Short mmCIF file of C-alpha atoms and ligand atoms in Angstrom, two decimals:
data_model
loop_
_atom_site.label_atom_id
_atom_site.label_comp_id
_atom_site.label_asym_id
_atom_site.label_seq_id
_atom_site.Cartn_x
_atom_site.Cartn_y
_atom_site.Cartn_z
CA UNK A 25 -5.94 3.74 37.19
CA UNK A 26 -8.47 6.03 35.45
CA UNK A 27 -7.70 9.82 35.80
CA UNK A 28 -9.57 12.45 33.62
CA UNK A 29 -9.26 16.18 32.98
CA UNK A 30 -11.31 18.30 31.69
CA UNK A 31 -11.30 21.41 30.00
CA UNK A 32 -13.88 23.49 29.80
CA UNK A 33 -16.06 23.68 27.34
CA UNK A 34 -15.31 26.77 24.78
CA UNK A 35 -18.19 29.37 25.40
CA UNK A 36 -20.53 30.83 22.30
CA UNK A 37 -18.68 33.70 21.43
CA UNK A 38 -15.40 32.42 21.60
CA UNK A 39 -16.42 29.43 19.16
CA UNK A 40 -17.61 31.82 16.90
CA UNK A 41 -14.59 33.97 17.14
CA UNK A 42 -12.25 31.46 17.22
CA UNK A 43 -9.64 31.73 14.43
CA UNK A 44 -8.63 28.81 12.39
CA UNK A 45 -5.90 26.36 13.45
CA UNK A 46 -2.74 25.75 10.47
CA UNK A 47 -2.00 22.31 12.16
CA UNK A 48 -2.56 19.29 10.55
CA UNK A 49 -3.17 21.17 6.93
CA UNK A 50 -1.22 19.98 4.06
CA UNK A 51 1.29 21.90 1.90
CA UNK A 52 -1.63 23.16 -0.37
CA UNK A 53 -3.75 24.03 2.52
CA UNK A 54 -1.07 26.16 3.99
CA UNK A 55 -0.48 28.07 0.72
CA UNK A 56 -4.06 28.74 0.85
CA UNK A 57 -3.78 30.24 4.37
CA UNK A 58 -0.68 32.58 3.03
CA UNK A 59 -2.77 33.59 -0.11
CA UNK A 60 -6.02 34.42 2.09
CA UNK A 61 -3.34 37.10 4.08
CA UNK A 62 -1.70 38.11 1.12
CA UNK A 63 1.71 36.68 0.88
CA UNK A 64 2.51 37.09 -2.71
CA UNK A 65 2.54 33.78 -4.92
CA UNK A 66 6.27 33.75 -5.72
CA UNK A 67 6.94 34.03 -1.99
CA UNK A 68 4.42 31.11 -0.85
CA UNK A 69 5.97 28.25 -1.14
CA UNK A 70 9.21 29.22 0.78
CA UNK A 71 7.09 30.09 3.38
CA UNK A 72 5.22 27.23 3.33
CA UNK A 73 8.17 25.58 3.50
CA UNK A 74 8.93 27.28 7.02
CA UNK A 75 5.68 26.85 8.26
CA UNK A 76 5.78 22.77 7.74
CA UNK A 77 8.91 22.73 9.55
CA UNK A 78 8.04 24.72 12.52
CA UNK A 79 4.76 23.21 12.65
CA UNK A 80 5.16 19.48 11.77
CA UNK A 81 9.41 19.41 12.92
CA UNK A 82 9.25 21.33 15.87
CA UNK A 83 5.56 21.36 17.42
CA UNK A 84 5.52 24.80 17.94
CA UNK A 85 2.36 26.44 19.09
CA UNK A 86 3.25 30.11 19.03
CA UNK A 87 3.78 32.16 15.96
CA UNK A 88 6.17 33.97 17.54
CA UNK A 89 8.75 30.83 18.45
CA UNK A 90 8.67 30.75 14.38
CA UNK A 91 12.43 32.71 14.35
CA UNK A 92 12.75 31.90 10.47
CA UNK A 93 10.18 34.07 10.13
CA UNK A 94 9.78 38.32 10.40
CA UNK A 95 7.96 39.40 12.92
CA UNK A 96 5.73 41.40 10.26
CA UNK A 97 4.33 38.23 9.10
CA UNK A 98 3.96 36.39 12.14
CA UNK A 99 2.03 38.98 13.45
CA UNK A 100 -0.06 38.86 10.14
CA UNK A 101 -0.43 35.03 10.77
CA UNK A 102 -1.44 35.26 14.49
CA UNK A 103 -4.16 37.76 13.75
CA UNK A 104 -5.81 35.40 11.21
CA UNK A 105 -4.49 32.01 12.46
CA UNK A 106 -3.76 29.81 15.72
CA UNK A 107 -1.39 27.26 16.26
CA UNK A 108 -4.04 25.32 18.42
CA UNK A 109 -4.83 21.75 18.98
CA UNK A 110 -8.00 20.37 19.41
CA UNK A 111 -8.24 20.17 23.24
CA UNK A 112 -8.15 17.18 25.14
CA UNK A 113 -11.52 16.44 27.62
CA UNK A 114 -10.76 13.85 28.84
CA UNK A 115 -7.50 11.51 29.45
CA UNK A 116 -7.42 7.89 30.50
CA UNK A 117 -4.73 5.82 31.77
CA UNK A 118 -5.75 1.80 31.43
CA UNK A 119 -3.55 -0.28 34.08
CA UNK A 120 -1.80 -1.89 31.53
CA UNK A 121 -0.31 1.80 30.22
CA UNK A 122 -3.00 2.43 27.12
CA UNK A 123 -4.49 6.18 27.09
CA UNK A 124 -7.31 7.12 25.46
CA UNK A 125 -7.80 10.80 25.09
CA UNK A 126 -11.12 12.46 24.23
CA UNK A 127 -10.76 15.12 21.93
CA UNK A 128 -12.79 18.06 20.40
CA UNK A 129 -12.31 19.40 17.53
CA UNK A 130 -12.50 23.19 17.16
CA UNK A 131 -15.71 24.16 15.91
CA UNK A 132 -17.16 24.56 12.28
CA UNK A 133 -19.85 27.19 12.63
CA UNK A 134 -21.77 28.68 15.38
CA UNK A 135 -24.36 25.50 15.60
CA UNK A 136 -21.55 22.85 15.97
CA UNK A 137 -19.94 22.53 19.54
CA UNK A 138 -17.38 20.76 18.00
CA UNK A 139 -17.23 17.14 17.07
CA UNK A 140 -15.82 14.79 20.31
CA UNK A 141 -13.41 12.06 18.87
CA UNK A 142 -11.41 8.98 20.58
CA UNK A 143 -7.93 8.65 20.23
CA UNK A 144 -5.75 5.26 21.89
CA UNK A 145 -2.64 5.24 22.14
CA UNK A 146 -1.30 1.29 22.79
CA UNK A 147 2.88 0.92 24.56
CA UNK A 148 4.64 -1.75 23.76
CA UNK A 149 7.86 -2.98 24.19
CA UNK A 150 8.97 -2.42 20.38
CA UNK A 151 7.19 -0.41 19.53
CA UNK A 152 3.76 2.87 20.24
CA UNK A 153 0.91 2.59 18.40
CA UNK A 154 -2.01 4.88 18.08
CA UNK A 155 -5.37 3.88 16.50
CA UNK A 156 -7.02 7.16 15.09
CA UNK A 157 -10.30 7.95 14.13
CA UNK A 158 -11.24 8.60 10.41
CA UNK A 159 -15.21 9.67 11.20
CA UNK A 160 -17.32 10.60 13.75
CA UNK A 161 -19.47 7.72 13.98
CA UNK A 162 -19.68 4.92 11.51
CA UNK A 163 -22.83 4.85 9.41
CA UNK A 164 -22.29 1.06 8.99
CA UNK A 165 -23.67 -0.98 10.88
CA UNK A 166 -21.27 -4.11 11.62
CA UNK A 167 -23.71 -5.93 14.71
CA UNK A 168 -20.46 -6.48 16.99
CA UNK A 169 -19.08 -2.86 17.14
CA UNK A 170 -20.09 -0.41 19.45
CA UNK A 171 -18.71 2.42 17.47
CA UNK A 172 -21.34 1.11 14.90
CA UNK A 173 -24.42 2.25 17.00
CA UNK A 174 -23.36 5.45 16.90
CA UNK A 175 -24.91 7.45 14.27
CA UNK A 176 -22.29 8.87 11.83
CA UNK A 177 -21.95 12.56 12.54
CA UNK A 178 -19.45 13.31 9.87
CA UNK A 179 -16.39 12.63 8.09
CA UNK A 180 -12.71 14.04 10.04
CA UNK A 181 -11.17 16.55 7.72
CA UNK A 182 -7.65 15.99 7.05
CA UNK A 183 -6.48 18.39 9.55
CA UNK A 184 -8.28 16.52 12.34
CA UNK A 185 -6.88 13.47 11.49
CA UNK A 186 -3.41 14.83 11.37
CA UNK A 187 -4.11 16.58 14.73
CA UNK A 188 -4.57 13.26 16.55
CA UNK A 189 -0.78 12.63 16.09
CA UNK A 190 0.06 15.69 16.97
CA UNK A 191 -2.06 15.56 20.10
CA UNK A 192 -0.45 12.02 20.70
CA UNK A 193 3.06 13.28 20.23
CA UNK A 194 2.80 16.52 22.10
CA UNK A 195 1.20 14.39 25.54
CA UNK A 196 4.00 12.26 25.25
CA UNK A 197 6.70 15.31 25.18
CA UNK A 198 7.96 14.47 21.59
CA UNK A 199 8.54 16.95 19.62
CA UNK A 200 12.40 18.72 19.54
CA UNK A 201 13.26 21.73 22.40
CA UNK A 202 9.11 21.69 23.03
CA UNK A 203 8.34 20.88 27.15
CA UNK A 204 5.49 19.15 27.09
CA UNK A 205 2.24 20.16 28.59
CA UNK A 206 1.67 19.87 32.44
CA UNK A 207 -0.06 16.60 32.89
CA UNK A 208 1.89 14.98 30.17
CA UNK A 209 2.85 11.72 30.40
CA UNK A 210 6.46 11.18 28.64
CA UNK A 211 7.52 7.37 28.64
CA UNK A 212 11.24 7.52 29.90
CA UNK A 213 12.04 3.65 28.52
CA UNK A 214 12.77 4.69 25.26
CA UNK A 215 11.20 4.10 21.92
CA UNK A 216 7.63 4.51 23.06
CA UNK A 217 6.69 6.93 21.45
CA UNK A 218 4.44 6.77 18.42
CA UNK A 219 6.01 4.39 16.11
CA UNK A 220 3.21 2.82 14.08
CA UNK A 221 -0.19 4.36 13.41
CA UNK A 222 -3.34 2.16 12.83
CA UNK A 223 -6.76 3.61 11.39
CA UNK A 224 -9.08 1.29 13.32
CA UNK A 225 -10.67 4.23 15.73
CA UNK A 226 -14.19 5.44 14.58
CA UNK A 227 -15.05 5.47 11.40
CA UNK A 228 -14.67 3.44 7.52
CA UNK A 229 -11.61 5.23 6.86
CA UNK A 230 -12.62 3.78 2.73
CA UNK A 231 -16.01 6.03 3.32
CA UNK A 232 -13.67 9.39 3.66
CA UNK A 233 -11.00 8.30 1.08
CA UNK A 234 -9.62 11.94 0.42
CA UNK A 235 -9.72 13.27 4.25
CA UNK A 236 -7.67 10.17 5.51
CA UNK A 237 -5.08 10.13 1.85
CA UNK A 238 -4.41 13.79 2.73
CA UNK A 239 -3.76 13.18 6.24
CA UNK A 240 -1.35 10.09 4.69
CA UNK A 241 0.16 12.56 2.97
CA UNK A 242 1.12 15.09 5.90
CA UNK A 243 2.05 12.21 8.61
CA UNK A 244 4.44 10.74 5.91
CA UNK A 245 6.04 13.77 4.78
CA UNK A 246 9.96 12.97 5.24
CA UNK A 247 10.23 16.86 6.31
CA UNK A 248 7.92 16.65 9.17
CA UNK A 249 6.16 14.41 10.82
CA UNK A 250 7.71 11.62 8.50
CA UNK A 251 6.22 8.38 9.51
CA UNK A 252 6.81 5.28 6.85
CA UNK A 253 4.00 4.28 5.06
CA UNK A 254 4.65 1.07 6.08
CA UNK A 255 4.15 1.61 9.48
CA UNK A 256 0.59 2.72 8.98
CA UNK A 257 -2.43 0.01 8.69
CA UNK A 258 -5.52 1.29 6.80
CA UNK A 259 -8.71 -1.37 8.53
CA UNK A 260 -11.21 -1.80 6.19
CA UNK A 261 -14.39 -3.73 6.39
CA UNK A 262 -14.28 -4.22 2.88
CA UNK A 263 -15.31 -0.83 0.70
CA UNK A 264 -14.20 -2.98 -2.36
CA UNK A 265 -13.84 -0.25 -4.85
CA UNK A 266 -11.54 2.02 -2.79
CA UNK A 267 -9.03 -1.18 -1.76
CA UNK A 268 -7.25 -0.82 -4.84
CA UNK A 269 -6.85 2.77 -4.86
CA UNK A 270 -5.83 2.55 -0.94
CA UNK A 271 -3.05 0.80 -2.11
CA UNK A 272 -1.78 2.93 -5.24
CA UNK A 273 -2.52 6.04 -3.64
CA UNK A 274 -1.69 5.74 -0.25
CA UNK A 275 0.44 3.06 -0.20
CA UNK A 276 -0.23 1.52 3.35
CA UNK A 277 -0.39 -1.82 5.03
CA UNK A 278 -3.69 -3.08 4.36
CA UNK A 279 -6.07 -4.59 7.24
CA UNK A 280 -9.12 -6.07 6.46
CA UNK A 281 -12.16 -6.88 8.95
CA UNK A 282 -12.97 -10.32 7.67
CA UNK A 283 -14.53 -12.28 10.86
CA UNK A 284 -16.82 -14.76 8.85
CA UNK A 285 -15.99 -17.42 6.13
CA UNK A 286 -19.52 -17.74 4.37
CA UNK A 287 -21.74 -14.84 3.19
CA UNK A 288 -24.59 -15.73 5.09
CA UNK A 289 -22.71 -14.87 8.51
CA UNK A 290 -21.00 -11.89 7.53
CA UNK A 291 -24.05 -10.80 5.79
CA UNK A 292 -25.42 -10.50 9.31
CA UNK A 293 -22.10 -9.38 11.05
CA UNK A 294 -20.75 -6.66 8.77
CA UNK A 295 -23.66 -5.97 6.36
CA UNK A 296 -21.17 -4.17 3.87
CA UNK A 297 -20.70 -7.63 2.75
CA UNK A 298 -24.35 -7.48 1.25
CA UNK A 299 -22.93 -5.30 -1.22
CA UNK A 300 -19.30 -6.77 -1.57
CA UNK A 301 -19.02 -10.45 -1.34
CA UNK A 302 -16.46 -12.31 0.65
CA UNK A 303 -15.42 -13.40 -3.05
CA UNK A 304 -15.03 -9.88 -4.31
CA UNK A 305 -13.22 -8.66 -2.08
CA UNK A 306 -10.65 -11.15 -1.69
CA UNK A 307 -10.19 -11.06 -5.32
CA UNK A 308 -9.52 -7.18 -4.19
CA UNK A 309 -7.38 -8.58 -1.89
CA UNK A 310 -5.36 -10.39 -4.43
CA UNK A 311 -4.75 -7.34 -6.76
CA UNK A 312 -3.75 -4.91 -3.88
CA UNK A 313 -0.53 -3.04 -5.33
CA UNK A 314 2.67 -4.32 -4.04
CA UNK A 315 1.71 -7.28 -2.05
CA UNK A 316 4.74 -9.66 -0.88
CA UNK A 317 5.78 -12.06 1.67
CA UNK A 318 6.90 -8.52 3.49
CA UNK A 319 3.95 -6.83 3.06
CA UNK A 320 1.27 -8.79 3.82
CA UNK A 321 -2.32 -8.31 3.89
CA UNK A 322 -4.17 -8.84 8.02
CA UNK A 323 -6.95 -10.26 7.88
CA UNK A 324 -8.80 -9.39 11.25
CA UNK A 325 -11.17 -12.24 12.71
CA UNK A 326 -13.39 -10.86 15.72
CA UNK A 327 -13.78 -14.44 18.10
CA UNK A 328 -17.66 -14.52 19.04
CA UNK A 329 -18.63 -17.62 21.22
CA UNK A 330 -20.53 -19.94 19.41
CA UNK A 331 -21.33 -17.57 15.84
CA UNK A 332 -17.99 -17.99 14.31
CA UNK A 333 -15.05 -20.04 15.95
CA UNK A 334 -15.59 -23.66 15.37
CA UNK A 335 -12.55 -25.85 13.40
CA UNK A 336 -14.19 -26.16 10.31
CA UNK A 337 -14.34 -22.39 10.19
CA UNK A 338 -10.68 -22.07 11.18
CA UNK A 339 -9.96 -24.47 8.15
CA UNK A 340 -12.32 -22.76 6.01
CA UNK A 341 -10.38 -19.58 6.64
CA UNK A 342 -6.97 -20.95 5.57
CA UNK A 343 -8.59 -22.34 2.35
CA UNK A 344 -9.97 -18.97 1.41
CA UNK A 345 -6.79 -17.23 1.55
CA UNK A 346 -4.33 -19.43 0.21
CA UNK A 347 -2.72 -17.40 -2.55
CA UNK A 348 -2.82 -14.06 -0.87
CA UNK A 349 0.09 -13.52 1.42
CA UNK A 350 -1.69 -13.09 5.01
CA UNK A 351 -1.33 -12.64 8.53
CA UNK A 352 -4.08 -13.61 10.76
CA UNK A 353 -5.00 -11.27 13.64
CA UNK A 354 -7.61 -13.23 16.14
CA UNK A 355 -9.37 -10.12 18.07
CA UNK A 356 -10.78 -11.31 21.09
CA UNK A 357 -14.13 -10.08 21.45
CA UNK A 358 -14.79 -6.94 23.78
CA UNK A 359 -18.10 -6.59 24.85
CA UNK A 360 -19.66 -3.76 25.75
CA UNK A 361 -23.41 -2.79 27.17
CA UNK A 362 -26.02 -3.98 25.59
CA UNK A 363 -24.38 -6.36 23.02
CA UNK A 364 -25.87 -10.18 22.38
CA UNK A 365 -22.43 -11.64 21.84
CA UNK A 366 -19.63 -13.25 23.94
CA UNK A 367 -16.20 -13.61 23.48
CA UNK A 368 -14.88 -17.18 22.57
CA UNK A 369 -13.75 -19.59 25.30
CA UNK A 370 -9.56 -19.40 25.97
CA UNK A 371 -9.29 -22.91 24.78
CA UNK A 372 -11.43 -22.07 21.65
CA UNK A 373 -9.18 -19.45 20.67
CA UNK A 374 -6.69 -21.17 21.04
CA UNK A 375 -7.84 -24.05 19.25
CA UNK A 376 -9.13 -21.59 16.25
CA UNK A 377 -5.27 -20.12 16.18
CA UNK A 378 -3.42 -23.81 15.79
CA UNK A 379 -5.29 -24.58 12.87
CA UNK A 380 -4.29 -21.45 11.37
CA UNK A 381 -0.94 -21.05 12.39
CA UNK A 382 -0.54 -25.31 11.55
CA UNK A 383 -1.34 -24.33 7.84
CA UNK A 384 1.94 -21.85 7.53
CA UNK A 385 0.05 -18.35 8.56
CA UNK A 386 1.31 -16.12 11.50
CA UNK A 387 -2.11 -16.01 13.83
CA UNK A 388 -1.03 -13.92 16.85
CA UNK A 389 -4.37 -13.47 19.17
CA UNK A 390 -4.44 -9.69 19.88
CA UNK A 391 -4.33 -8.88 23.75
CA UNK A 392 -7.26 -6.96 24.57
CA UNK A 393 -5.71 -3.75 25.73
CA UNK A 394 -7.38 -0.71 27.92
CA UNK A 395 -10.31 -2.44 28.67
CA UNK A 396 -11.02 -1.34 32.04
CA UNK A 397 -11.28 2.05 30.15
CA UNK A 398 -13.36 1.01 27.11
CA UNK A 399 -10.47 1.87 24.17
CA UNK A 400 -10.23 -1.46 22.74
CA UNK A 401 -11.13 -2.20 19.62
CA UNK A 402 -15.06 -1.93 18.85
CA UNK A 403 -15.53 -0.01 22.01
CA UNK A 404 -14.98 3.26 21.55
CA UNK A 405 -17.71 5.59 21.30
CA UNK A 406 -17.95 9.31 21.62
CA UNK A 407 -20.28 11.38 23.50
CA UNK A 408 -21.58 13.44 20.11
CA UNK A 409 -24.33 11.53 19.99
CA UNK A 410 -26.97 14.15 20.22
CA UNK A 411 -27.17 15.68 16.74
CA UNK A 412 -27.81 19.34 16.09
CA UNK A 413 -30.15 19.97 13.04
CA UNK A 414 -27.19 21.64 11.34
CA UNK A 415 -25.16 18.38 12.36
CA UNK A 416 -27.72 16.37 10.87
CA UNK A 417 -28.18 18.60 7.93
CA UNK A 418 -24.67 18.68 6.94
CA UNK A 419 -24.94 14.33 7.61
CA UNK A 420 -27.62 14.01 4.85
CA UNK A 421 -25.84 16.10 2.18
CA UNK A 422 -22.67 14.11 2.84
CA UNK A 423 -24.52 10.47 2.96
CA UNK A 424 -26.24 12.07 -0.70
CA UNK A 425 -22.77 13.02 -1.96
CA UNK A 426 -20.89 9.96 -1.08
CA UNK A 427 -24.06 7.71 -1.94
CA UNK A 428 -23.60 7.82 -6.27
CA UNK A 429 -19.78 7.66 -6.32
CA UNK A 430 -19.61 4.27 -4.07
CA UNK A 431 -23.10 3.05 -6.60
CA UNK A 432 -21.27 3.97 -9.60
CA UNK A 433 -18.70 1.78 -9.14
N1 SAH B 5 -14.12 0.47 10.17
C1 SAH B 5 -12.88 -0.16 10.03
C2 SAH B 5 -11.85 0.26 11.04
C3 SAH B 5 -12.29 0.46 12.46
S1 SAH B 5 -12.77 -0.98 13.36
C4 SAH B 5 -13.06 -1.67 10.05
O1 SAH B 5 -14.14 -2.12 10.34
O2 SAH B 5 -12.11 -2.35 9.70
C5 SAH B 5 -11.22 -1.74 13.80
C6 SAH B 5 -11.30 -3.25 14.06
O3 SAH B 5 -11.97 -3.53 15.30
C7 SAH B 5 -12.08 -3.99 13.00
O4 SAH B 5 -11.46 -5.18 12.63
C8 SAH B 5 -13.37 -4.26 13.72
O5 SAH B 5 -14.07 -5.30 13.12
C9 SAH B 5 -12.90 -4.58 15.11
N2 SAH B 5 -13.94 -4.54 16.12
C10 SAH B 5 -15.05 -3.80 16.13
N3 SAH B 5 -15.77 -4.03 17.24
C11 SAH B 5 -15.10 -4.94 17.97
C12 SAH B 5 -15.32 -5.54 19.25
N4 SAH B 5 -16.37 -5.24 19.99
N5 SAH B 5 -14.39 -6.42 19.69
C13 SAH B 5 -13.30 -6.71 18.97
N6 SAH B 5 -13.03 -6.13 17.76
C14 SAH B 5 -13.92 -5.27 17.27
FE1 SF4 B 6 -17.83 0.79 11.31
FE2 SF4 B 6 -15.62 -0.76 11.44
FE3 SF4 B 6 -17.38 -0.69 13.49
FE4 SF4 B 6 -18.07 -1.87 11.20
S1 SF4 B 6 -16.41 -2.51 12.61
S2 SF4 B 6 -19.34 -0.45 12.39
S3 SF4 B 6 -17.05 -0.57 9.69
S4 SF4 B 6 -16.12 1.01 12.74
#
């Protein structure tokens, strides 16, 4: 079942008007906010203190519901501020219970309509997962991934990575005394709500290290939202420099898109590895802070018929890691238009996971999920694809920002 909404699309003069949102900022970003209205320095962090709660405990999305706080201020806040989400285009129900929600985010400036992001969120049994998005885009260019053809449009600030939870957990009615919004679908099983997060959406979340650490920082915050960080998986291709500060500053579970054993093939599959050598960055691997038989590193391993997924491979995979405690995730492949590649054959898979599994590692095959709606992994591609010249502008001073401090290292 596939059943959209749409909003309509925000007209000029109410993008330019349009005030600026407090959710998803962190504790410094809503001190700034208080400063900007006045709120005297000795007073600011009290009040930020208020704010996080109402904002981050109790989903509110009205100054006004904010009963801690005098109506003098609130009315201060609303004039400058908003409570607002980014608002959901488009919702998608797989048949097997995934969503994927299309989201814009408010816009920047009166030349941006406001970047379009994808957002799944995967029910299970145990457990609700939701796979954000750390860019727009991904400028690299990994030849399996659809999200990879897309041109990068920018990097999510930390408030728009924060606001993809929020979106999640205010469609699925959880947040304290809030009703959710008409339309929203509330799981009434229990527990399947958003337990786990995983950054595998759009986007090297290593190529916007500060945006998605911030937004760590927020999401984990035992006040509010107050995730553990070891419920949240960081995917990297392999941004070698940034794996060992992933794990001292952020402190996640670590996932990392291997899917070839020799440098020749993932040379051609994920052309990062140009730069960072399967032997660099396991050696990454090996020094990521706090690594243990309970917090193990994924490897991912894409299956693609006939390029990847014979026995000597599987075998060649297990050699590579030994040392480094690992779990092996086997992602079937999902195609999408246009690609050259096929998923492996059943049997192959199957084959590929024995060997693995036979040599001690955990190799669970990852069920494609919501692929009648095109949200599994590698799929997902937003409709931003047009850039304005402002768009593009602001691209190229971003690429030349980021360019020297990945070189330098
Ligand atoms: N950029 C990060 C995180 C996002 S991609 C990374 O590459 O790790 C999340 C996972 O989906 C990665 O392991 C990626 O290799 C995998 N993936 C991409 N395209 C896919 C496809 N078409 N089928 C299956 N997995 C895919
Ligand atoms: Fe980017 Fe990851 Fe896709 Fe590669 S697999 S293009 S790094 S999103």
């Amino acid at each position: 079942m596939t059943v959209s909404v749409s909003a309509p699309a925000a007209s000029a003069a109410e993008t330019v008007l349009r005030r600026p949102s407090l959710v998803g900022r962190t504790r410094s970003g809503l001190a700034e906010a208080l400063a900007e209205i006045g709120v005297p320095e000795k007073e600011r962090r009290m009040r930020v203190g208020q704010l996080w709660n109402w904002i981050y405990h109790y989903g509110v999305r009205e100054f006004d519901a904010m009963t801690t706080i005098g109506k003098g201020l609130r009315g201060e806040l609303a004039e400058h501020f908003t409570l607002d989400l980014p608002s959901v285009t488009a919702e998608q129900v797989s048949t097997d219970g995934t969503r994927k929600w299309l989201m814009r985010m408010p816009s920047t400036g009166p030349h941006d309509r406001g970047a379009e992001i994808e957002c799944v969120y995967i029910p299970e049994v145990d457990r609700g997962t939701l796979c954000v998005s750390s860019q727009v885009g991904c400028t690299l260019t990994c030849t399996f991934c659809h999200t990879g053809t897309q041109r990068l449009v920018r990097n999510l600030k930390t408030e728009e990575i924060v606001a993809q939870l929020m979106v999640a957990r205010d469609r699925l009615g959880d947040f304290p005394n809030r009703k959710p919004p008409e339309g929203a679908f509330v799981p009434n099983d229990g527990g399947r709500f958003v337990s786990n997060i995983v950054f595998m959406g759009m986007g090297e979340p290593l190529y916007n290290f500060d945006g998605v650490r911030d937004a760590i920082g927020v999401i984990t915050d035992d006040q509010g939202l107050s995730l553990g960080r070891r419920r949240i998986t960081v995917s990297t291709s392999g941004v070698v420099p940034q794996i060992g500060p992933l794990g001292e500053e952020m402190g996640t579970m670590l996932a990392i898109s291997l899917h070839a054993v020799r440098d020749d093939l993932r040379n051609e599959l994920v052309p990062l590895n140009k730069k960072y050598p399967i032997k660099d960055l396991l050696e990454a691997c090996r020094n990521y802070p706090g690594l243990s038989n309970a917090k193990r590193i994924t490897f991912e391993y894409v299956m693609l018929k006939g390029v990847n997924d014979s026995d000597a491979e599987a075998r060649e995979l297990v050699r590579l890691l030994k040392g480094i405690p690992a779990k092996i995730n086997l992602i079937p492949f999902n195609p999408w238009p246009g690609t050259k590649y096929e998923c492996s054959d059943w049997d192959r898979i199957e084959r590929f996971s024995e060997i693995v599994f036979r040599a001690g590692y955990a190799s669970p095959v990852r069920t494609p999920r919501g692929r009648d709606i095109l949200a599994a992994c590698g799929q997902l591609k937003s409709e931003t694809e047009k850039l304005s010249a402002r768009a593009r502008l602001m691209l190229e001073q971003e690429e030349a920002q980021a360019a020297p401090a990945v070189a330098a290292e």
